[in-house]
Structure formats: structure tokens, C-alpha cells
Amino acid sequence: MTPMTKNLPHPRRNLANEIVSVLRSDIISGVINPGEALAEPVLAKRFGVSRAPVREAIIELERAGLVQFETTGRTRVRTLEEKDLAEIVETRIALESMGARLAATHWGPEHTLRVQQFIAEQEAATTDSEFSLLDIAMHEYIMKRSGNERLVVLWQYIRWQFEMALTYIHRLQINTAHDLRRFTVAGHWKVLETLAGRKPEAAAKVMAQHIIGSLEWSVTETTEHPPTAGSGPRKGHVAKMKKGSSASS
Amino acid sequence: MTPMTKNLPHPRRNLANEIVSVLRSDIISGVINPGEALAEPVLAKRFGVSRAPVREAIIELERAGLVQFETTGRTRVRTLEEKDLAEIVETRIALESMGARLAATHWGPEHTLRVQQFIAEQEAATTDSEFSLLDIAMHEYIMKRSGNERLVVLWQYIRWQFEMALTYIHRLQINTAHDLRRFTVAGHWKVLETLAGRKPEAAAKVMAQHIIGSLEWSVTETTEHPPTAGSGPRKGHVAKMKKGSSASS
DNA sequence: CGCCAAAAAAGTGTCGACACTTTGCGTCAC
DNA sequence: GTGACGCAAAGTGTCGACACTTTTTTGGCG
């Protein structure tokens, strides 16, 4: 963080935004743990700035759902229960189904190429986190193809919460799940097929199934209920969170 | 606005929130017009507080999409183009379809009664604004029945943008649209039917059709394209905004 | 009469300070 | 030893001030 209020050339003012980025990343990656307190003076000292920008940053994080205000006014990193995971996934489905539906209506060959590239990179990914990154990047790309900025903005918020939840699942993870990756990639191909075919309703439906399918796979012990790629799990309510493996969609 | 920082008993701290409420209401109702500038010192004087809470309030309004930051850092009330209206409606559909789907899964007789009451009040409403209020209140009630807080929070943001858009449509309005009301109420009955029947997929579908149907009706000159209640307009893209009448859904 | 320059006004980003509240801890009585 | 009390520490909400930037006004000059 730059010292403070001394002559910045004219780079559009920020600072709170930078703090948001850092804290968000810390929370999502688990550097700061759920339940941990976030005090303005402490963070101000850490970043070498005054409380004002820190305060703005914390408010933003609260809007994003990564942080929680207690009734006393104190701030803690949000803790995620099973119910939260269900809510996040439901909301993701709501937004991404519509995103896919809209994207399908003005899909072009160049977009198909881009997504194919994403999938190829996913197939070549060596680590779980690399795969996750590529997965989310592809979903973001499709969301942006919807042409609906509001949808994208709302999706971003949920996306961060989802990423945070993933970290949690990862902590419980025991073994790498190559099967999950294959399942996920298969889902991506199916989604791409509906997009390239400009079939909005099918795209919405397939996207919804893809998201819930990947999640249920990842939160359910794979040896117990291995969902088949063809007829993934259907019902809306998410399974118990067990020692699942790397989740992606 | 209360004077300032003198001993509040212990009512959980606010002030920025109160300012948000006032400004939001002013923007939605058209007291403050799109494109109009919002300067922190001016508002601070108006509310008799310092810039700090005002600043927080403005940030919140920006998150809600009612206000826009220019590259220079200045703030203006957001202006709505036709494209914005389409985005808002699409997003509403995404969220409310899922809301209805979820609500249908744990719908009870008491909820049916409540919604019936809403509809009865709508049928008895005398003014357009009263009808609009009841309409939104009912949609909110259904959203909350989804049991998904995140969905509700995101919906609130879009709801305010939608209400703001309504004010603009109303300004162009020429005649009261009793037909629209009948169409809307008919839609509400259909939605209720799917909820009471606990048919999630049908609820999602009917809700989507209801929202887009009401909107297209209201933004399209009714004498030109009167959509029939049975087979309302289907396609996703919203019609040209003409001198339509009171919009609700 | 219009146009450009310079000065004034208005506005934002950040800071440090203060009042008040809540939390935590040590002390003292029992 | 344990529990109540009270004081210190930490934290939030708000304020006013200052540095800098952008916009507006003013004033001089062609």
C-alpha cells in the first residue's frame, strides 16, 4: 500500500479497492479463517493507512458476503454451514442458468473456440487449484457472454462465496479426484454444445445440471454415490458435506 | 437525522442506513432525477451530519445500482436506457424463477392464505401506486418463502432498480391500465396455483412468464400488441419502450 | 463579442481525533 | 477458590481538517 495522500499523478483514486482485493484473497484462500475478527485499527496498521479506506473495504466485503457484522458492530469472517453451501449453489444456478440462456442467444464461432481452449487447458491442468482456476475462468467467460452486466456483477459476489466454500471443502479433502475432473470436463463439453447450437433453454438446463452435479459429486463421498455423467444427481438439495474432494463446476 | 454522536441508548448503530433509505426512496420515486449529481458535502449539509455517513450511504447506493460513479469520481443518479430495463428484467427472472422453484418445495397452506390475501387486496386497490406496492410486496413474500437469504438479498437490489425503472415508465404513462392489472392478477393466480400444488418447475416457469408478460404488456402500447393472458409474449428481449402504462408483475 | 487563461469554487480521498460502547482482565471480598 | 466489581484496553461511529483534482467562474485581450 502506498504511503498515503501525497501527490498521486492522476491514477483514478482507490486504495479501499486494493485492500478489498487483498483481504478477499486472504479470506478465500483461507489465510484468514472463518470466525476470525477483522478490526479496523489493526488492518489500518497492517496496510499502513488510516481507518477510512479500511472501513470502506470491510463494508464491501460484507456486501460480498465474505464477512459478517455482529449485532455489537464487530466484524468477523463469515462462517459457512451446510445451509450456506446450499444457498450459494442455488443462487449460482439461478444466475448461471440465465447467463447461459442469454449467452446462447448471441453465441458465435469465436466464442466456441475460446471455450474449447479453456477445456483443453483444463484437461492439461496438473494441479487441483489450477483446474479450479480454469474452471471458474470459463464460467466467468460464459457469464460475460450473456451481455448482462447486472447478472455478472451479482454472479461475482456469489462466485467469491463459492470460492471460499471450496477452500473449506478442500480442507476436508483426502485424495485428488481425477474422476471429478473428468465429470466436470464432460459437463463443460455438454454446455458448450448447447451454446454453440444456440439453444437457450437447453443451455440453461444443462448449465444447472452441470453445477449441481459437480457440487454433489464433490461434497459426497465418491465411493458411496458416484453420479454417472449421463444422469447426474437431480434434486435441488445438496447432499451432506463429507470428506469430498476438489469441487469445481 | 438525529443531531449526531451523542449518547444513543444502545440501538445498534446506523445513520448511514437511514440516509440510504431516504436517498433510495428519493431516487426511486423520482424526487431526485437520473443524471443528477450527488455531492457528499451537499448531502451532509442536507442531513445535518458529516461526510462520513453520507459517503457510506452513497457507496451502498452504488452497489444497489441506483447511482453511478463517473471516472472522475463524481456521483450521479444512474440513467436508465432501454438496455438497462432488459437487464433488470432478465435478472429478476433469474432470481424469481429460482425463488418460486424453492418456495414451491416447502409451501404450506398458510402461505397460500397469505398470498390469496395479497391478491384480494390487489383486486381492491384503487390507485396504481397502491397496486404496485401490493404487487411488489407479494413478490417479496414469495421470495422470502424460498428460504434462501442470498437470493433475497440480491433480489432486493434488482427490485430497487426495477422500482426506479417503473417510475420512469410511469412518467411516460398516459392512461391508467385496468387491463394490465387484470392481466397481472391473473398471473398471480397462476403462480399461486403452482406454488400451492408444490410444483417447483412449473412455479419457476410460470413466474418467469408472469414477469416478462407483465413487463412487455406495460412497455408496449397496449392497443398495438395486447398479449393474451393465456399465451403471453415469450421471447426474452424486451419490446421498445413506448408510452406504455403502469407496469407491475 | 468571443476566447483563452487564471483564479476561485466545489468535490473527493484520506487522515487523525474524540466520544461512546463493549470486551477483557485483574483485584478484592467472601 | 470463586465470583462480583471495576478499571483498562480495544473497537466502532462520527467529525472536522487538509491535500489534491476537477469544474466553474471571472477577467483580460484580441
CSV table of N, CA and C in Angstrom, one decimal, chain A residues 41-91:
chain,number,residue,atom,x,y,z
A,41,PRO,N,-8.7,-0.8,13.2
A,41,PRO,CA,-7.4,-0.2,13.5
A,41,PRO,C,-6.3,-1.2,13.2
A,42,VAL,N,-6.5,-2.5,13.5
A,42,VAL,CA,-5.5,-3.5,13.2
A,42,VAL,C,-5.2,-3.5,11.7
A,43,LEU,N,-6.2,-3.6,10.9
A,43,LEU,CA,-6.0,-3.7,9.4
A,43,LEU,C,-5.3,-2.4,8.9
A,44,ALA,N,-5.8,-1.3,9.5
A,44,ALA,CA,-5.2,0.0,9.1
A,44,ALA,C,-3.7,0.0,9.3
A,45,LYS,N,-3.3,-0.5,10.5
A,45,LYS,CA,-1.9,-0.6,10.8
A,45,LYS,C,-1.2,-1.5,9.7
A,46,ARG,N,-1.8,-2.7,9.5
A,46,ARG,CA,-1.2,-3.7,8.6
A,46,ARG,C,-1.0,-3.1,7.2
A,47,PHE,N,-2.0,-2.3,6.7
A,47,PHE,CA,-1.8,-1.8,5.4
A,47,PHE,C,-1.1,-0.4,5.4
A,48,GLY,N,-0.9,0.1,6.6
A,48,GLY,CA,-0.2,1.4,6.6
A,48,GLY,C,-1.0,2.6,6.2
A,49,VAL,N,-2.3,2.5,6.4
A,49,VAL,CA,-3.2,3.6,6.0
A,49,VAL,C,-4.1,3.9,7.2
A,50,SER,N,-5.0,4.8,7.0
A,50,SER,CA,-5.9,5.2,8.1
A,50,SER,C,-7.1,4.3,8.1
A,51,ARG,N,-8.0,4.5,9.0
A,51,ARG,CA,-9.2,3.6,9.1
A,51,ARG,C,-10.2,3.8,8.0
A,52,ALA,N,-10.2,5.0,7.4
A,52,ALA,CA,-11.2,5.3,6.4
A,52,ALA,C,-11.3,4.3,5.2
A,53,PRO,N,-10.2,4.1,4.5
A,53,PRO,CA,-10.3,3.1,3.4
A,53,PRO,C,-10.5,1.7,3.9
A,54,VAL,N,-9.9,1.4,5.1
A,54,VAL,CA,-10.2,0.0,5.6
A,54,VAL,C,-11.6,-0.2,5.9
A,55,ARG,N,-12.3,0.8,6.4
A,55,ARG,CA,-13.7,0.7,6.7
A,55,ARG,C,-14.5,0.5,5.4
A,56,GLU,N,-14.2,1.2,4.4
A,56,GLU,CA,-14.9,1.0,3.1
A,56,GLU,C,-14.7,-0.4,2.6
A,57,ALA,N,-13.5,-0.9,2.8
A,57,ALA,CA,-13.2,-2.2,2.3
A,57,ALA,C,-14.0,-3.3,3.0
A,58,ILE,N,-14.1,-3.1,4.3
A,58,ILE,CA,-14.8,-4.1,5.1
A,58,ILE,C,-16.3,-4.1,4.8
A,59,ILE,N,-16.8,-2.9,4.5
A,59,ILE,CA,-18.2,-2.8,4.1
A,59,ILE,C,-18.4,-3.5,2.8
A,60,GLU,N,-17.5,-3.4,1.9
A,60,GLU,CA,-17.6,-4.1,0.6
A,60,GLU,C,-17.6,-5.6,0.8
A,61,LEU,N,-16.7,-6.0,1.7
A,61,LEU,CA,-16.6,-7.4,1.9
A,61,LEU,C,-17.9,-8.0,2.5
A,62,GLU,N,-18.5,-7.2,3.3
A,62,GLU,CA,-19.8,-7.6,3.9
A,62,GLU,C,-20.8,-7.8,2.8
A,63,ARG,N,-20.9,-6.8,1.9
A,63,ARG,CA,-21.8,-6.9,0.8
A,63,ARG,C,-21.5,-8.2,0.0
A,64,ALA,N,-20.3,-8.5,-0.1
A,64,ALA,CA,-19.9,-9.7,-0.9
A,64,ALA,C,-20.2,-11.0,-0.1
A,65,GLY,N,-20.6,-10.8,1.1
A,65,GLY,CA,-20.9,-12.0,1.9
A,65,GLY,C,-19.8,-12.7,2.5
A,66,LEU,N,-18.6,-12.2,2.4
A,66,LEU,CA,-17.4,-12.9,2.9
A,66,LEU,C,-17.2,-12.6,4.4
A,67,VAL,N,-17.9,-11.6,4.9
A,67,VAL,CA,-17.6,-11.1,6.2
A,67,VAL,C,-19.0,-10.8,6.8
A,68,GLN,N,-19.0,-10.7,8.1
A,68,GLN,CA,-20.3,-10.6,8.8
A,68,GLN,C,-20.2,-9.6,9.9
A,69,PHE,N,-21.2,-8.8,10.0
A,69,PHE,CA,-21.3,-7.8,11.1
A,69,PHE,C,-22.1,-8.5,12.3
A,70,GLU,N,-21.5,-8.4,13.4
A,70,GLU,CA,-22.2,-8.9,14.6
A,70,GLU,C,-23.1,-7.8,15.1
A,71,THR,N,-24.1,-8.2,15.9
A,71,THR,CA,-25.0,-7.2,16.4
A,71,THR,C,-24.2,-6.1,17.2
A,72,THR,N,-23.1,-6.5,17.8
A,72,THR,CA,-22.4,-5.5,18.5
A,72,THR,C,-21.6,-4.5,17.6
A,73,GLY,N,-21.5,-4.8,16.3
A,73,GLY,CA,-20.9,-4.0,15.4
A,73,GLY,C,-19.5,-4.5,15.0
A,74,ARG,N,-19.1,-5.5,15.7
A,74,ARG,CA,-17.8,-6.1,15.4
A,74,ARG,C,-17.9,-6.9,14.1
A,75,THR,N,-16.8,-7.2,13.5
A,75,THR,CA,-16.7,-7.8,12.2
A,75,THR,C,-16.0,-9.1,12.3
A,76,ARG,N,-16.5,-10.2,11.7
A,76,ARG,CA,-15.8,-11.5,11.7
A,76,ARG,C,-15.9,-12.0,10.3
A,77,VAL,N,-14.9,-12.8,9.9
A,77,VAL,CA,-15.0,-13.6,8.6
A,77,VAL,C,-16.2,-14.5,8.8
A,78,ARG,N,-17.0,-14.6,7.7
A,78,ARG,CA,-18.2,-15.4,7.8
A,78,ARG,C,-17.9,-16.9,7.9
A,79,THR,N,-18.7,-17.5,8.7
A,79,THR,CA,-18.6,-19.0,8.8
A,79,THR,C,-19.6,-19.6,7.9
A,80,LEU,N,-19.2,-20.7,7.3
A,80,LEU,CA,-20.1,-21.4,6.4
A,80,LEU,C,-20.7,-22.7,6.9
A,81,GLU,N,-22.0,-22.8,7.0
A,81,GLU,CA,-22.6,-24.0,7.4
A,81,GLU,C,-23.0,-24.7,6.1
A,82,GLU,N,-23.6,-25.9,6.3
A,82,GLU,CA,-24.1,-26.6,5.2
A,82,GLU,C,-25.2,-25.9,4.4
A,83,LYS,N,-26.0,-25.2,5.2
A,83,LYS,CA,-27.1,-24.4,4.6
A,83,LYS,C,-26.6,-23.3,3.7
A,84,ASP,N,-25.5,-22.8,4.1
A,84,ASP,CA,-24.9,-21.7,3.3
A,84,ASP,C,-24.4,-22.2,1.9
A,85,LEU,N,-23.8,-23.4,2.0
A,85,LEU,CA,-23.4,-24.0,0.7
A,85,LEU,C,-24.6,-24.2,-0.2
A,86,ALA,N,-25.7,-24.7,0.3
A,86,ALA,CA,-26.8,-25.0,-0.5
A,86,ALA,C,-27.3,-23.6,-1.1
A,87,GLU,N,-27.3,-22.6,-0.3
A,87,GLU,CA,-27.8,-21.3,-0.8
A,87,GLU,C,-26.9,-20.8,-1.9
A,88,ILE,N,-25.6,-20.9,-1.7
A,88,ILE,CA,-24.7,-20.4,-2.7
A,88,ILE,C,-24.9,-21.2,-4.0
A,89,VAL,N,-25.0,-22.5,-3.9
A,89,VAL,CA,-25.2,-23.2,-5.2
A,89,VAL,C,-26.5,-22.9,-5.8
A,90,GLU,N,-27.6,-22.8,-5.1
A,90,GLU,CA,-28.9,-22.4,-5.6
A,90,GLU,C,-28.8,-21.1,-6.4
A,91,THR,N,-28.1,-20.1,-5.7
A,91,THR,CA,-28.0,-18.8,-6.3
A,91,THR,C,-27.2,-18.9,-7.6
